[in-house]
Structure formats: C-alpha cells, structure tokens
C-alpha cells in the first residue's frame, strides 16, 4: 500500500495512492494507532493530480544514523552490536522537512552541500525500548529521503576526507517522499541517487552495518519515539557536492522516486509574522493535526 500526505485548499490529510490506467487516484485513509495499521478514511477517491503532495510524515524529530554503511565494494555489512552505543545518532529539526518536487536552499558560502540518499522509517506508534524483533510493529511505513548535509569549505579535512565542521539543521535539508509504502522488506532495498541524470550513488540496505529493525530498536532506546517521527538509516558510498540548479533524484525500489532541485540561499529578514507554509512556521505544532484523520 502506498500512503501520501496531501494538502487541498488548506485542508491536510492522508490518502492511499491507487495506480489506474487513466491516472493515479487518492482514497482517504487514517492511521489507527491501536490497530497499528492504515484504515479507510471519510470521503470518495479522487484524482491525485487535484492535490498537493506534502512530506509524508509529521515528525517531532528526525533521527539520523551516521556512518552506517559498509566500505565501498562490500555487498553486506559486517554487522555490529545492537546496543545504544553502537550507532551515532544525530537529530534534525522538523523545519528541515521538504516535499517531493521542492526547491531546497543552498546555505551559500562557506558551505559545500552534499546529497545522501537513504531509506527513511516513519514511526506510527509511540514507543520506547522496542525489541528489534518487534520493530515492524511500530512502523507506519518507509519512504525515500535525501539527508542533505553541509560541510565547511577551506578547513583541513580529516583522514575520512570529510571536513570536521558539518551541519544538517538548515531549513529544507530533509526532502522526503513522494509517499510511504507499507509493503516493504527493509533488509534489501536498492538505493540510487542521480544528479542531473548522472548516477552518483548505487547501493542498498544490504550494506547497512546495523540493519533497519535494529536501528529502530537502538534509536528507541536513545529516546522516546512519537507518531510521525522519522529515522534516516544511513547512506551508501558516493555522496557528493551539489550546486545551485542541480536536480536530484533519489530512487528506492518498492517505493518510487523523490526529486528536488537546489536553489540559491535566501536570507529572509526577521519578522514576527512569518508566512512559511501558508502563514504557519515550518514544523510548528499548528502544522501537526492532533489526529491522523483524513
């Protein structure tokens, strides 16, 4: 099942995407936290083209698992203990979210922007200390992500080749989408990233050092997870620089393709009445409905 989040004349909801010969349809759905599954919502099916796709999650936080891929050329990860100290977990704020087709802002000098294609896990049920063997029970779905990261230029690089100063917190630095899939085995998902049509990353979740179900377990031991929270599982080798005007396509087998472009940095002056997201600051509580009703 493919689940999208959408906006329609100020109203937001979730819908099941149905591929038809005459075009994709949207059937309203909601997530039943007690049953831990998506169920039918209120309203008829309608053309997907009539709505605007939004990032398919409403997180209170985005957890990124760093350095979670085997060296280049390895087909499978060597594995490592599934304990809270085995993974480096970095947080990104909800204001980094961007949707399918978005223009992400290059932070400008002195930063170098780099793409990181990844499988994203979206949590459906509040949880803490989830056993790895039960991780699938708390997952609402999986989607494509570009865990954009900016590195400071003109500083000495570490032996890994990466500058020591980096940041993931800039607005729009987490393109996510275009939708969730609920029917996916996260253990073996091919991942491809193209920039202006050129393949930059070509790997898959078989190369993860800590597999997806153990990632959910570890992160849930680091922190409480709430419905809509996102976990970024790690990126294959090949992450590279992006310039203004570049078009990025992140494709995951079984899900689809997330695309975005890179725009110039924008330094908006401070204002007490921001107009992001139609008058609501990105990532604010008002942007997250109290229920998941469509």
PDB file of N, CA and C in Angstrom, residues 193-257:
ATOM      1  N   UNK A 193      20.929   7.273  -6.407  1.00  0.00           N
ATOM      2  CA  UNK A 193      20.828   8.733  -6.429  1.00  0.00           C
ATOM      3  C   UNK A 193      21.423   9.246  -7.733  1.00  0.00           C
ATOM      4  N   UNK A 194      20.625  10.043  -8.452  1.00  0.00           N
ATOM      5  CA  UNK A 194      21.090  10.680  -9.684  1.00  0.00           C
ATOM      6  C   UNK A 194      21.087  12.189  -9.514  1.00  0.00           C
ATOM      7  N   UNK A 195      22.127  12.832 -10.020  1.00  0.00           N
ATOM      8  CA  UNK A 195      22.205  14.286 -10.024  1.00  0.00           C
ATOM      9  C   UNK A 195      22.316  14.727 -11.475  1.00  0.00           C
ATOM     10  N   UNK A 196      21.325  15.459 -11.934  1.00  0.00           N
ATOM     11  CA  UNK A 196      21.243  15.871 -13.343  1.00  0.00           C
ATOM     12  C   UNK A 196      21.348  14.668 -14.275  1.00  0.00           C
ATOM     13  N   UNK A 197      20.740  13.557 -13.864  1.00  0.00           N
ATOM     14  CA  UNK A 197      20.722  12.351 -14.676  1.00  0.00           C
ATOM     15  C   UNK A 197      21.911  11.435 -14.510  1.00  0.00           C
ATOM     16  N   UNK A 198      22.953  11.884 -13.826  1.00  0.00           N
ATOM     17  CA  UNK A 198      24.166  11.077 -13.624  1.00  0.00           C
ATOM     18  C   UNK A 198      24.065  10.297 -12.316  1.00  0.00           C
ATOM     19  N   UNK A 199      24.336   8.992 -12.369  1.00  0.00           N
ATOM     20  CA  UNK A 199      24.286   8.167 -11.168  1.00  0.00           C
ATOM     21  C   UNK A 199      25.453   8.530 -10.248  1.00  0.00           C
ATOM     22  N   UNK A 200      25.124   8.923  -9.030  1.00  0.00           N
ATOM     23  CA  UNK A 200      26.147   9.264  -8.033  1.00  0.00           C
ATOM     24  C   UNK A 200      26.255   8.184  -6.951  1.00  0.00           C
ATOM     25  N   UNK A 201      25.102   7.628  -6.554  1.00  0.00           N
ATOM     26  CA  UNK A 201      25.081   6.586  -5.530  1.00  0.00           C
ATOM     27  C   UNK A 201      24.285   5.393  -6.048  1.00  0.00           C
ATOM     28  N   UNK A 202      24.818   4.212  -5.836  1.00  0.00           N
ATOM     29  CA  UNK A 202      24.159   2.987  -6.294  1.00  0.00           C
ATOM     30  C   UNK A 202      24.463   1.898  -5.273  1.00  0.00           C
ATOM     31  N   UNK A 203      23.577   1.722  -4.312  1.00  0.00           N
ATOM     32  CA  UNK A 203      23.806   0.759  -3.243  1.00  0.00           C
ATOM     33  C   UNK A 203      22.485   0.191  -2.766  1.00  0.00           C
ATOM     34  N   UNK A 204      22.402  -0.113  -1.490  1.00  0.00           N
ATOM     35  CA  UNK A 204      21.166  -0.661  -0.949  1.00  0.00           C
ATOM     36  C   UNK A 204      21.312  -0.982   0.520  1.00  0.00           C
ATOM     37  N   UNK A 205      20.188  -1.291   1.141  1.00  0.00           N
ATOM     38  CA  UNK A 205      20.190  -1.524   2.577  1.00  0.00           C
ATOM     39  C   UNK A 205      20.895  -2.816   2.978  1.00  0.00           C
ATOM     40  N   UNK A 206      21.235  -3.670   2.007  1.00  0.00           N
ATOM     41  CA  UNK A 206      22.048  -4.845   2.346  1.00  0.00           C
ATOM     42  C   UNK A 206      23.411  -4.430   2.885  1.00  0.00           C
ATOM     43  N   UNK A 207      23.843  -3.237   2.568  1.00  0.00           N
ATOM     44  CA  UNK A 207      25.145  -2.764   3.019  1.00  0.00           C
ATOM     45  C   UNK A 207      25.144  -2.093   4.378  1.00  0.00           C
ATOM     46  N   UNK A 208      23.998  -2.026   5.041  1.00  0.00           N
ATOM     47  CA  UNK A 208      23.937  -1.374   6.345  1.00  0.00           C
ATOM     48  C   UNK A 208      24.744  -2.152   7.389  1.00  0.00           C
ATOM     49  N   UNK A 209      25.507  -1.453   8.178  1.00  0.00           N
ATOM     50  CA  UNK A 209      26.223  -2.091   9.282  1.00  0.00           C
ATOM     51  C   UNK A 209      25.249  -2.553  10.360  1.00  0.00           C
ATOM     52  N   UNK A 210      24.300  -1.697  10.703  1.00  0.00           N
ATOM     53  CA  UNK A 210      23.222  -2.067  11.622  1.00  0.00           C
ATOM     54  C   UNK A 210      21.943  -2.081  10.808  1.00  0.00           C
ATOM     55  N   UNK A 211      21.270  -3.222  10.662  1.00  0.00           N
ATOM     56  CA  UNK A 211      20.075  -3.301   9.825  1.00  0.00           C
ATOM     57  C   UNK A 211      18.903  -2.515  10.394  1.00  0.00           C
ATOM     58  N   UNK A 212      17.892  -2.330   9.545  1.00  0.00           N
ATOM     59  CA  UNK A 212      16.809  -1.405   9.863  1.00  0.00           C
ATOM     60  C   UNK A 212      16.080  -1.769  11.156  1.00  0.00           C
ATOM     61  N   UNK A 213      15.725  -3.031  11.362  1.00  0.00           N
ATOM     62  CA  UNK A 213      14.970  -3.382  12.571  1.00  0.00           C
ATOM     63  C   UNK A 213      15.788  -3.117  13.830  1.00  0.00           C
ATOM     64  N   UNK A 214      17.110  -3.281  13.751  1.00  0.00           N
ATOM     65  CA  UNK A 214      17.955  -2.983  14.907  1.00  0.00           C
ATOM     66  C   UNK A 214      18.148  -1.478  15.084  1.00  0.00           C
ATOM     67  N   UNK A 215      18.128  -0.733  13.977  1.00  0.00           N
ATOM     68  CA  UNK A 215      18.205   0.725  14.067  1.00  0.00           C
ATOM     69  C   UNK A 215      17.024   1.269  14.862  1.00  0.00           C
ATOM     70  N   UNK A 216      15.811   0.775  14.541  1.00  0.00           N
ATOM     71  CA  UNK A 216      14.618   1.218  15.264  1.00  0.00           C
ATOM     72  C   UNK A 216      14.764   0.904  16.757  1.00  0.00           C
ATOM     73  N   UNK A 217      15.272  -0.287  17.060  1.00  0.00           N
ATOM     74  CA  UNK A 217      15.456  -0.680  18.458  1.00  0.00           C
ATOM     75  C   UNK A 217      16.451   0.236  19.160  1.00  0.00           C
ATOM     76  N   UNK A 218      17.580   0.506  18.517  1.00  0.00           N
ATOM     77  CA  UNK A 218      18.615   1.335  19.138  1.00  0.00           C
ATOM     78  C   UNK A 218      18.128   2.760  19.351  1.00  0.00           C
ATOM     79  N   UNK A 219      17.532   3.360  18.306  1.00  0.00           N
ATOM     80  CA  UNK A 219      17.080   4.746  18.431  1.00  0.00           C
ATOM     81  C   UNK A 219      15.996   4.857  19.491  1.00  0.00           C
ATOM     82  N   UNK A 220      15.109   3.856  19.588  1.00  0.00           N
ATOM     83  CA  UNK A 220      14.044   3.905  20.590  1.00  0.00           C
ATOM     84  C   UNK A 220      14.578   3.709  22.008  1.00  0.00           C
ATOM     85  N   UNK A 221      15.807   3.232  22.119  1.00  0.00           N
ATOM     86  CA  UNK A 221      16.436   3.166  23.435  1.00  0.00           C
ATOM     87  C   UNK A 221      17.154   4.472  23.763  1.00  0.00           C
ATOM     88  N   UNK A 222      17.578   5.182  22.735  1.00  0.00           N
ATOM     89  CA  UNK A 222      18.148   6.514  22.948  1.00  0.00           C
ATOM     90  C   UNK A 222      17.072   7.500  23.396  1.00  0.00           C
ATOM     91  N   UNK A 223      15.863   7.392  22.810  1.00  0.00           N
ATOM     92  CA  UNK A 223      14.828   8.416  23.016  1.00  0.00           C
ATOM     93  C   UNK A 223      13.451   7.823  22.770  1.00  0.00           C
ATOM     94  N   UNK A 224      12.430   8.451  23.353  1.00  0.00           N
ATOM     95  CA  UNK A 224      11.050   8.070  23.059  1.00  0.00           C
ATOM     96  C   UNK A 224      10.716   8.487  21.635  1.00  0.00           C
ATOM     97  N   UNK A 225      10.022   7.609  20.910  1.00  0.00           N
ATOM     98  CA  UNK A 225       9.597   7.909  19.550  1.00  0.00           C
ATOM     99  C   UNK A 225       8.092   8.131  19.544  1.00  0.00           C
ATOM    100  N   UNK A 226       7.651   9.140  18.778  1.00  0.00           N
ATOM    101  CA  UNK A 226       6.246   9.508  18.710  1.00  0.00           C
ATOM    102  C   UNK A 226       5.727   9.314  17.291  1.00  0.00           C
ATOM    103  N   UNK A 227       4.406   9.182  17.131  1.00  0.00           N
ATOM    104  CA  UNK A 227       3.859   9.008  15.783  1.00  0.00           C
ATOM    105  C   UNK A 227       4.318  10.117  14.840  1.00  0.00           C
ATOM    106  N   UNK A 228       4.791   9.714  13.669  1.00  0.00           N
ATOM    107  CA  UNK A 228       5.284  10.668  12.683  1.00  0.00           C
ATOM    108  C   UNK A 228       6.770  10.887  12.719  1.00  0.00           C
ATOM    109  N   UNK A 229       7.452  10.483  13.806  1.00  0.00           N
ATOM    110  CA  UNK A 229       8.902  10.656  13.865  1.00  0.00           C
ATOM    111  C   UNK A 229       9.582   9.869  12.746  1.00  0.00           C
ATOM    112  N   UNK A 230      10.707  10.391  12.297  1.00  0.00           N
ATOM    113  CA  UNK A 230      11.420   9.830  11.155  1.00  0.00           C
ATOM    114  C   UNK A 230      12.811   9.376  11.576  1.00  0.00           C
ATOM    115  N   UNK A 231      13.214   8.208  11.088  1.00  0.00           N
ATOM    116  CA  UNK A 231      14.578   7.721  11.289  1.00  0.00           C
ATOM    117  C   UNK A 231      15.226   7.563   9.921  1.00  0.00           C
ATOM    118  N   UNK A 232      16.363   8.230   9.715  1.00  0.00           N
ATOM    119  CA  UNK A 232      17.140   8.098   8.490  1.00  0.00           C
ATOM    120  C   UNK A 232      18.236   7.076   8.755  1.00  0.00           C
ATOM    121  N   UNK A 233      18.304   6.040   7.922  1.00  0.00           N
ATOM    122  CA  UNK A 233      19.054   4.836   8.263  1.00  0.00           C
ATOM    123  C   UNK A 233      20.506   4.820   7.813  1.00  0.00           C
ATOM    124  N   UNK A 234      20.937   5.772   7.013  1.00  0.00           N
ATOM    125  CA  UNK A 234      22.317   5.793   6.545  1.00  0.00           C
ATOM    126  C   UNK A 234      22.377   5.828   5.021  1.00  0.00           C
ATOM    127  N   UNK A 235      23.483   6.327   4.492  1.00  0.00           N
ATOM    128  CA  UNK A 235      23.597   6.499   3.038  1.00  0.00           C
ATOM    129  C   UNK A 235      24.739   5.664   2.467  1.00  0.00           C
ATOM    130  N   UNK A 236      24.533   5.075   1.280  1.00  0.00           N
ATOM    131  CA  UNK A 236      25.627   4.325   0.628  1.00  0.00           C
ATOM    132  C   UNK A 236      26.765   5.256   0.223  1.00  0.00           C
ATOM    133  N   UNK A 237      27.886   4.675  -0.177  1.00  0.00           N
ATOM    134  CA  UNK A 237      29.013   5.476  -0.651  1.00  0.00           C
ATOM    135  C   UNK A 237      28.611   6.256  -1.896  1.00  0.00           C
ATOM    136  N   UNK A 238      29.322   7.348  -2.142  1.00  0.00           N
ATOM    137  CA  UNK A 238      29.078   8.136  -3.342  1.00  0.00           C
ATOM    138  C   UNK A 238      28.493   9.503  -3.084  1.00  0.00           C
ATOM    139  N   UNK A 239      28.269   9.853  -1.814  1.00  0.00           N
ATOM    140  CA  UNK A 239      27.764  11.188  -1.510  1.00  0.00           C
ATOM    141  C   UNK A 239      28.691  12.238  -2.110  1.00  0.00           C
ATOM    142  N   UNK A 240      28.112  13.233  -2.785  1.00  0.00           N
ATOM    143  CA  UNK A 240      28.940  14.226  -3.458  1.00  0.00           C
ATOM    144  C   UNK A 240      28.339  15.608  -3.407  1.00  0.00           C
ATOM    145  N   UNK A 241      29.078  16.604  -3.929  1.00  0.00           N
ATOM    146  CA  UNK A 241      28.658  18.003  -3.822  1.00  0.00           C
ATOM    147  C   UNK A 241      27.509  18.345  -4.765  1.00  0.00           C
ATOM    148  N   UNK A 242      26.721  19.341  -4.324  1.00  0.00           N
ATOM    149  CA  UNK A 242      25.618  19.859  -5.117  1.00  0.00           C
ATOM    150  C   UNK A 242      25.801  21.360  -5.322  1.00  0.00           C
ATOM    151  N   UNK A 243      25.352  21.830  -6.491  1.00  0.00           N
ATOM    152  CA  UNK A 243      25.416  23.246  -6.816  1.00  0.00           C
ATOM    153  C   UNK A 243      24.022  23.775  -7.090  1.00  0.00           C
ATOM    154  N   UNK A 244      23.873  25.083  -7.018  1.00  0.00           N
ATOM    155  CA  UNK A 244      22.593  25.708  -7.323  1.00  0.00           C
ATOM    156  C   UNK A 244      22.184  25.341  -8.747  1.00  0.00           C
ATOM    157  N   UNK A 245      20.953  24.903  -8.900  1.00  0.00           N
ATOM    158  CA  UNK A 245      20.445  24.493 -10.199  1.00  0.00           C
ATOM    159  C   UNK A 245      20.434  22.993 -10.414  1.00  0.00           C
ATOM    160  N   UNK A 246      21.128  22.241  -9.560  1.00  0.00           N
ATOM    161  CA  UNK A 246      21.162  20.780  -9.714  1.00  0.00           C
ATOM    162  C   UNK A 246      19.795  20.175  -9.417  1.00  0.00           C
ATOM    163  N   UNK A 247      19.502  19.086 -10.146  1.00  0.00           N
ATOM    164  CA  UNK A 247      18.287  18.304  -9.900  1.00  0.00           C
ATOM    165  C   UNK A 247      18.703  16.950  -9.333  1.00  0.00           C
ATOM    166  N   UNK A 248      18.130  16.590  -8.198  1.00  0.00           N
ATOM    167  CA  UNK A 248      18.478  15.355  -7.509  1.00  0.00           C
ATOM    168  C   UNK A 248      17.284  14.404  -7.559  1.00  0.00           C
ATOM    169  N   UNK A 249      17.558  13.122  -7.865  1.00  0.00           N
ATOM    170  CA  UNK A 249      16.530  12.089  -7.862  1.00  0.00           C
ATOM    171  C   UNK A 249      17.002  10.924  -7.002  1.00  0.00           C
ATOM    172  N   UNK A 250      16.239  10.635  -5.963  1.00  0.00           N
ATOM    173  CA  UNK A 250      16.537   9.531  -5.052  1.00  0.00           C
ATOM    174  C   UNK A 250      15.499   8.436  -5.302  1.00  0.00           C
ATOM    175  N   UNK A 251      15.958   7.274  -5.787  1.00  0.00           N
ATOM    176  CA  UNK A 251      15.048   6.178  -6.124  1.00  0.00           C
ATOM    177  C   UNK A 251      15.286   4.991  -5.207  1.00  0.00           C
ATOM    178  N   UNK A 252      14.217   4.478  -4.626  1.00  0.00           N
ATOM    179  CA  UNK A 252      14.278   3.272  -3.797  1.00  0.00           C
ATOM    180  C   UNK A 252      13.304   2.255  -4.367  1.00  0.00           C
ATOM    181  N   UNK A 253      13.803   1.056  -4.635  1.00  0.00           N
ATOM    182  CA  UNK A 253      12.959   0.006  -5.190  1.00  0.00           C
ATOM    183  C   UNK A 253      11.804  -0.300  -4.245  1.00  0.00           C
ATOM    184  N   UNK A 254      10.613  -0.419  -4.787  1.00  0.00           N
ATOM    185  CA  UNK A 254       9.443  -0.707  -3.980  1.00  0.00           C
ATOM    186  C   UNK A 254       8.753   0.525  -3.441  1.00  0.00           C
ATOM    187  N   UNK A 255       9.376   1.705  -3.602  1.00  0.00           N
ATOM    188  CA  UNK A 255       8.766   2.944  -3.121  1.00  0.00           C
ATOM    189  C   UNK A 255       8.507   3.898  -4.284  1.00  0.00           C
ATOM    190  N   UNK A 256       9.573   4.324  -4.952  1.00  0.00           N
ATOM    191  CA  UNK A 256       9.438   5.270  -6.048  1.00  0.00           C
ATOM    192  C   UNK A 256      10.628   6.202  -6.093  1.00  0.00           C
ATOM    193  N   UNK A 257      10.413   7.390  -6.651  1.00  0.00           N
ATOM    194  CA  UNK A 257      11.488   8.363  -6.815  1.00  0.00           C
ATOM    195  C   UNK A 257      11.117   9.699  -6.204  1.00  0.00           C
TER     196      UNK A 257
END
